[in-house]
mmCIF file of C-alpha atoms in Angstrom:
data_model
loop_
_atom_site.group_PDB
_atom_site.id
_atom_site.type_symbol
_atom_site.label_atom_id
_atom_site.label_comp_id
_atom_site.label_asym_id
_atom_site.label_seq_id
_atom_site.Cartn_x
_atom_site.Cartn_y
_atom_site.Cartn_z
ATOM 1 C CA UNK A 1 -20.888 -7.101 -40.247
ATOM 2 C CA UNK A 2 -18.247 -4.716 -38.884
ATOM 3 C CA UNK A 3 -20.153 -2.762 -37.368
ATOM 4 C CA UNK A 4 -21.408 -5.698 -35.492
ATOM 5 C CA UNK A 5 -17.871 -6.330 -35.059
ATOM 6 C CA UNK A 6 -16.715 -3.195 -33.826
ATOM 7 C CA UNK A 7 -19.525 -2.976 -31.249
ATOM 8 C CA UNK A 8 -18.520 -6.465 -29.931
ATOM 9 C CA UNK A 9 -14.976 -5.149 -29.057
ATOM 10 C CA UNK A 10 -16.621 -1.829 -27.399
ATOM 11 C CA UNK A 11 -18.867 -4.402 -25.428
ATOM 12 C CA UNK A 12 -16.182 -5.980 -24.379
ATOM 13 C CA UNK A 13 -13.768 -3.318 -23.336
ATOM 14 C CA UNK A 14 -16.476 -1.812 -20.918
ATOM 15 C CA UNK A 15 -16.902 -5.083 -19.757
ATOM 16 C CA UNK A 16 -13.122 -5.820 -19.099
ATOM 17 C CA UNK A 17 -13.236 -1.799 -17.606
ATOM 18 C CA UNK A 18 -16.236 -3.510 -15.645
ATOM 19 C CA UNK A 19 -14.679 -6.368 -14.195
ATOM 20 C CA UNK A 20 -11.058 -5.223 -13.132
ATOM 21 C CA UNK A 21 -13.293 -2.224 -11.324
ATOM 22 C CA UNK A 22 -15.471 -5.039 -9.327
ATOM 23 C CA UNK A 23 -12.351 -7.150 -8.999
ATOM 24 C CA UNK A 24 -10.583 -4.140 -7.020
ATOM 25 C CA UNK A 25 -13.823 -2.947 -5.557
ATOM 26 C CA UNK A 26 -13.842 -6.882 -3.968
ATOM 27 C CA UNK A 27 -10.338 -6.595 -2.473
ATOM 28 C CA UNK A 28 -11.027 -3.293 -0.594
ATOM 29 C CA UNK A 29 -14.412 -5.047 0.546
ATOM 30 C CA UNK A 30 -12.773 -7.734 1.639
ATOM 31 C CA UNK A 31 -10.003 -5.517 3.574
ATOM 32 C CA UNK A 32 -13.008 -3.544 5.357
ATOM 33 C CA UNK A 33 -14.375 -6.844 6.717
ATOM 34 C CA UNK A 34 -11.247 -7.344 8.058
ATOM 35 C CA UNK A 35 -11.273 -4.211 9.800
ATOM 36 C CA UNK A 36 -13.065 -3.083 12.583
ATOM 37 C CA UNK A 37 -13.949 0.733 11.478
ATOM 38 C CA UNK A 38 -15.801 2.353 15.062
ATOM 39 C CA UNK A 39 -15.969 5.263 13.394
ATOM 40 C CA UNK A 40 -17.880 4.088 9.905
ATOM 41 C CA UNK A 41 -15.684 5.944 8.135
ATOM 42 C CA UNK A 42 -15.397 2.990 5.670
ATOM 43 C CA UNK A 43 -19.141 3.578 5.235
ATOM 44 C CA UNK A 44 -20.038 4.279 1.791
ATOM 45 C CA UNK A 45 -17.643 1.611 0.767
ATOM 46 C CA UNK A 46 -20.449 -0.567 -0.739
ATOM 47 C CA UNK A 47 -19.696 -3.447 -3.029
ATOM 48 C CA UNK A 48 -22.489 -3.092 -5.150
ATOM 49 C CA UNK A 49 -21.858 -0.061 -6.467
ATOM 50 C CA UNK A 50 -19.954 -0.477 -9.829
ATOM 51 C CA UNK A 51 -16.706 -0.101 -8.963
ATOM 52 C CA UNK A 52 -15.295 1.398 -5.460
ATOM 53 C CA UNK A 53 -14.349 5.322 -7.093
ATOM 54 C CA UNK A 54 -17.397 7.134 -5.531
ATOM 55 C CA UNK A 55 -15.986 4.895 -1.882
ATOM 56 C CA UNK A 56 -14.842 7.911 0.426
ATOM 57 C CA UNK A 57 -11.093 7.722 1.167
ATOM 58 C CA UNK A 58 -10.547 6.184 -2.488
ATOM 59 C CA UNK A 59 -8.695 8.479 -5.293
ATOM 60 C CA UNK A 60 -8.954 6.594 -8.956
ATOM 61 C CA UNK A 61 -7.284 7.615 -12.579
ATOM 62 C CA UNK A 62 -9.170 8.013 -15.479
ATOM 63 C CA UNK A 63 -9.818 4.352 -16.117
ATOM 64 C CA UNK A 64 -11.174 3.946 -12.969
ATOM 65 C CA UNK A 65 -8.337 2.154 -11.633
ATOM 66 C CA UNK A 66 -7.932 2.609 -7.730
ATOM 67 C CA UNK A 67 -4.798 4.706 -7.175
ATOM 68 C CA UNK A 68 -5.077 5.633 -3.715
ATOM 69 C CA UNK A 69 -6.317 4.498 -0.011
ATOM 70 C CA UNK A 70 -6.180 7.429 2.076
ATOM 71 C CA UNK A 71 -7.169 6.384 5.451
ATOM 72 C CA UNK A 72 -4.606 7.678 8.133
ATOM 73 C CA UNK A 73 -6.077 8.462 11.693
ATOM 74 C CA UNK A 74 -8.884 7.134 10.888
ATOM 75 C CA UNK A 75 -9.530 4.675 13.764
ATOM 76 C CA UNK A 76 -9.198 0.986 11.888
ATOM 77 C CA UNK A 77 -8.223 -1.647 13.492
ATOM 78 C CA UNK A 78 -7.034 -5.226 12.567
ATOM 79 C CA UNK A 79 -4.643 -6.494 10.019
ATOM 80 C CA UNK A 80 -4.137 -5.904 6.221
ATOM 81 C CA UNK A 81 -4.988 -8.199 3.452
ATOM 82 C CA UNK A 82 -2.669 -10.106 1.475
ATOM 83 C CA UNK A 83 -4.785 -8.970 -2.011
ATOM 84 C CA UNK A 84 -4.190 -5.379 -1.518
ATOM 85 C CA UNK A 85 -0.817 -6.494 -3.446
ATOM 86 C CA UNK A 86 -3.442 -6.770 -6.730
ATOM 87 C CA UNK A 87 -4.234 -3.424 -6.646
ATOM 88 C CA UNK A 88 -1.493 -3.115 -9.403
ATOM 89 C CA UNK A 89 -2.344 0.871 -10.490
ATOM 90 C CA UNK A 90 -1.974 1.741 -6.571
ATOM 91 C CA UNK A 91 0.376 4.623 -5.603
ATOM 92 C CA UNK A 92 -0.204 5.553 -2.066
ATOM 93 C CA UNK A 93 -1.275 3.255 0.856
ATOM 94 C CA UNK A 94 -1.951 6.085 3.578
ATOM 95 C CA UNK A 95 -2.926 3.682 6.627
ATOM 96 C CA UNK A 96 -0.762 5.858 9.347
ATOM 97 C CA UNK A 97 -1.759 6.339 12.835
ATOM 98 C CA UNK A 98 -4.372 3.800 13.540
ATOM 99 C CA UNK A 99 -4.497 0.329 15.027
ATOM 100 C CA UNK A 100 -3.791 -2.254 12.610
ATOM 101 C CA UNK A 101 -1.999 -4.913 13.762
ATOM 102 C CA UNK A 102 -0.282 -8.789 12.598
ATOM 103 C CA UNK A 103 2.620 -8.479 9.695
ATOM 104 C CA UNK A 104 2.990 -6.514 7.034
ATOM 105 C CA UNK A 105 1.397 -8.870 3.381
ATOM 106 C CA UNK A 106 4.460 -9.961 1.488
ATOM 107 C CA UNK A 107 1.841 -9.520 -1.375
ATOM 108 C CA UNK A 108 2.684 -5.490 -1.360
ATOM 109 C CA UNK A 109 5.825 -6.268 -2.862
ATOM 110 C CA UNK A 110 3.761 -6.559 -6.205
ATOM 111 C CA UNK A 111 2.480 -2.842 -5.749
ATOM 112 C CA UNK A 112 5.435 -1.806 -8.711
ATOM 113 C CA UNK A 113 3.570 1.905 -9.056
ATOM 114 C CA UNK A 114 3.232 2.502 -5.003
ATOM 115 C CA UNK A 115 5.269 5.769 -4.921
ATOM 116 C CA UNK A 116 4.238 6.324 -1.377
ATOM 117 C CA UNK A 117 3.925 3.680 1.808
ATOM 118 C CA UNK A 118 2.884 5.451 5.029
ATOM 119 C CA UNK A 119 2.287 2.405 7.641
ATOM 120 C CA UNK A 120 3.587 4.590 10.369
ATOM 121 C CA UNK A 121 2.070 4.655 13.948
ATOM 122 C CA UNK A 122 0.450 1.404 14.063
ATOM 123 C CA UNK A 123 0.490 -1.876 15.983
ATOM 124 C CA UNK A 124 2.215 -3.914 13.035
ATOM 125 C CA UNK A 125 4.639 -6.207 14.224
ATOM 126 C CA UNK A 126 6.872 -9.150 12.717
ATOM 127 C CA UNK A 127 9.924 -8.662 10.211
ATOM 128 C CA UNK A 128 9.724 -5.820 7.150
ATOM 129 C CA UNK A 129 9.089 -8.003 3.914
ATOM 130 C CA UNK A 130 11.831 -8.198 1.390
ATOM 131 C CA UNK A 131 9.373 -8.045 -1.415
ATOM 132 C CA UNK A 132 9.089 -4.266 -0.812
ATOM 133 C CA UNK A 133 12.332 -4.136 -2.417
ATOM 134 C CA UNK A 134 10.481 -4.609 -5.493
ATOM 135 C CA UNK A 135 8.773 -1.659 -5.954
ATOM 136 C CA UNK A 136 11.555 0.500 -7.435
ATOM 137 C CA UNK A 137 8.802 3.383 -7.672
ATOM 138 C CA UNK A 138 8.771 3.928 -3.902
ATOM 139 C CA UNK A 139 9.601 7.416 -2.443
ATOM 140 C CA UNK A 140 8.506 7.599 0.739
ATOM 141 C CA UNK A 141 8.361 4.189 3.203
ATOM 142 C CA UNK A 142 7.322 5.164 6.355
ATOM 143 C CA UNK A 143 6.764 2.142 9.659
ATOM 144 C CA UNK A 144 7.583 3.804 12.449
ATOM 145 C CA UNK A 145 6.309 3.487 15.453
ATOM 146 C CA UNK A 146 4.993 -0.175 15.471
ATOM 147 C CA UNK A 147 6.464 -3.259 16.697
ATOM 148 C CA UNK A 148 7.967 -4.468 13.539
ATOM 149 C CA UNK A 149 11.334 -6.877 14.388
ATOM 150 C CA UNK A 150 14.445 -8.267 13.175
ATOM 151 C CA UNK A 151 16.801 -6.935 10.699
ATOM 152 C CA UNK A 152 15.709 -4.552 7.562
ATOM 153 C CA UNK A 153 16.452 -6.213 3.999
ATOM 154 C CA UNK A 154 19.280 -5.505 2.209
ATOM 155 C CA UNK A 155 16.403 -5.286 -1.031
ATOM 156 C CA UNK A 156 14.600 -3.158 0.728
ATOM 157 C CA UNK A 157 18.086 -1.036 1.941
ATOM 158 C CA UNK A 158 19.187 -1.485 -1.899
ATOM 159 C CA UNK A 159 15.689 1.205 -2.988
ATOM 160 C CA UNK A 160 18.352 3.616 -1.045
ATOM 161 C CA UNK A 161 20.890 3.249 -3.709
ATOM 162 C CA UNK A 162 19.378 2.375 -7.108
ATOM 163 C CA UNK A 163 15.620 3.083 -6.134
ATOM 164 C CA UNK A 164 13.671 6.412 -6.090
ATOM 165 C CA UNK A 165 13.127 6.412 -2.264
ATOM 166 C CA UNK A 166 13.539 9.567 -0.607
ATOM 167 C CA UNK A 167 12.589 9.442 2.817
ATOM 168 C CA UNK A 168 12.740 6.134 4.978
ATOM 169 C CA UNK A 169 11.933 6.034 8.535
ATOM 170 C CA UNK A 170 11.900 2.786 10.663
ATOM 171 C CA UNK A 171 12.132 4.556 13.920
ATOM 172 C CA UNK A 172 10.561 2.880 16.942
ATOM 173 C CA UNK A 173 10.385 -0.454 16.348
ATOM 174 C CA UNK A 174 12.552 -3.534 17.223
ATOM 175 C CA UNK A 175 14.663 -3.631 14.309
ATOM 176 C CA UNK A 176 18.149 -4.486 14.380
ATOM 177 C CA UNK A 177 21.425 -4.226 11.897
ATOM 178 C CA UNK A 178 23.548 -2.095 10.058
ATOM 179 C CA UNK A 179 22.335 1.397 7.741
ATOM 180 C CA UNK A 180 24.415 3.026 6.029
ATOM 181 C CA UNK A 181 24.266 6.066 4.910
ATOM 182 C CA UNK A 182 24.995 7.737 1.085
ATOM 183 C CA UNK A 183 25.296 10.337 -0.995
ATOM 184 C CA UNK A 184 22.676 9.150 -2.911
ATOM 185 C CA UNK A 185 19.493 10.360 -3.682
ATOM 186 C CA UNK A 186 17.572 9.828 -0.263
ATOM 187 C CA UNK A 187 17.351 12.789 1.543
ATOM 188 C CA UNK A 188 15.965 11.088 5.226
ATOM 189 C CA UNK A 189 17.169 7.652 6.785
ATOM 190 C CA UNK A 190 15.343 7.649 10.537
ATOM 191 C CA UNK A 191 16.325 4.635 12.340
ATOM 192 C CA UNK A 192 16.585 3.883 15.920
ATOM 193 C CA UNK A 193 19.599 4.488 18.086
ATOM 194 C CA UNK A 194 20.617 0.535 18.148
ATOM 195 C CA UNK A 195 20.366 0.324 14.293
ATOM 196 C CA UNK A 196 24.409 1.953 13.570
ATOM 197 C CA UNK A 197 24.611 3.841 10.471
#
């Protein structure tokens, strides 16, 4: 009887391991159907392959949990999904230099192990979601060079004091309001002319 039992509980882990690995490979499906990708670099991503770490462009950890999108340059265009924000083991979104456009997902705000958010050279436009302020893990929040508008959070400005961020650069866009600078531990605040520091 307990070994019955014990192999019920391995059956289910796997399947759990199973599941969370479909449920993640889904949400980057669903984000390449709402891309156009003229290059096919989003190719192998195939959703019925068990879950999305063989995908080119994806990194995963050891439980097979997605942990990075690396897809700068690479050509995409159209706008980001609001369920990237369950991609909860994610630490870097590299989506720089391409042509994805519409607002930034308030959803990404949930991304609590992002340590890196490189958005930068893009078509994204609309105000910089507060939510980001969440992710107290964040080093390195990069949008410039889109159309982004209106004034940055003060949650997102308040990563600059009690946060890990590093390097923040909201050059080129249509931002406007007040930075200011500290001794803290960022090391890089790029913002435009109009934005006074």
């Amino acid at each position: 009887m307990k070994i019955q039992h014990i192999a019920f509980l391995l059956l289910g882990l796997a399947s759990a391991t199973v599941v969370k690995c479909n449920v993640e490979g889904d949400i980057l499906y669903s984000q390449k159907k709402a891309w156009k990708d003229p290059n096919n670099v989003l190719q192998s991503w195939d959703p019925t392959l068990v879950n999305p770490c063989t995908w080119f462009h994806i990194t995963c950890n050891n439980e097979n949990s997605v942990i990075r999108v690396d897809l700068g340059n690479a050509g995409l265009s159209g706008g980001l999904i609001p369920e990237l924000g369950r991609l909860t083991q994610l630490q870097y979104l590299e989506l720089y230099a391409n042509n994805i456009s519409g607002s930034i997902p308030a959803q990404l705000g949930k991304l609590t192990k992002l340590v890196s958010l490189d958005l930068y050279h893009n078509q994204l436009s609309g105000p910089i979601p507060s939510s980001l302020g969440n992710i107290k893990s964040l080093k390195y929040l990069r949008l410039n060079g889109n159309g982004l508008s209106g004034i940055i959070p003060k949650k997102v400005l308040d990563l600059v004091l009690t946060g890990n961020l590093t390097e923040m650069n909201v050059s080129d866009n249509e931002l406007f309001g007040t930075i200011r600078t500290s001794k803290k531990r960022v090391t890089t605040i790029t913002q435009d002319a109009k934005i006074s520091s």
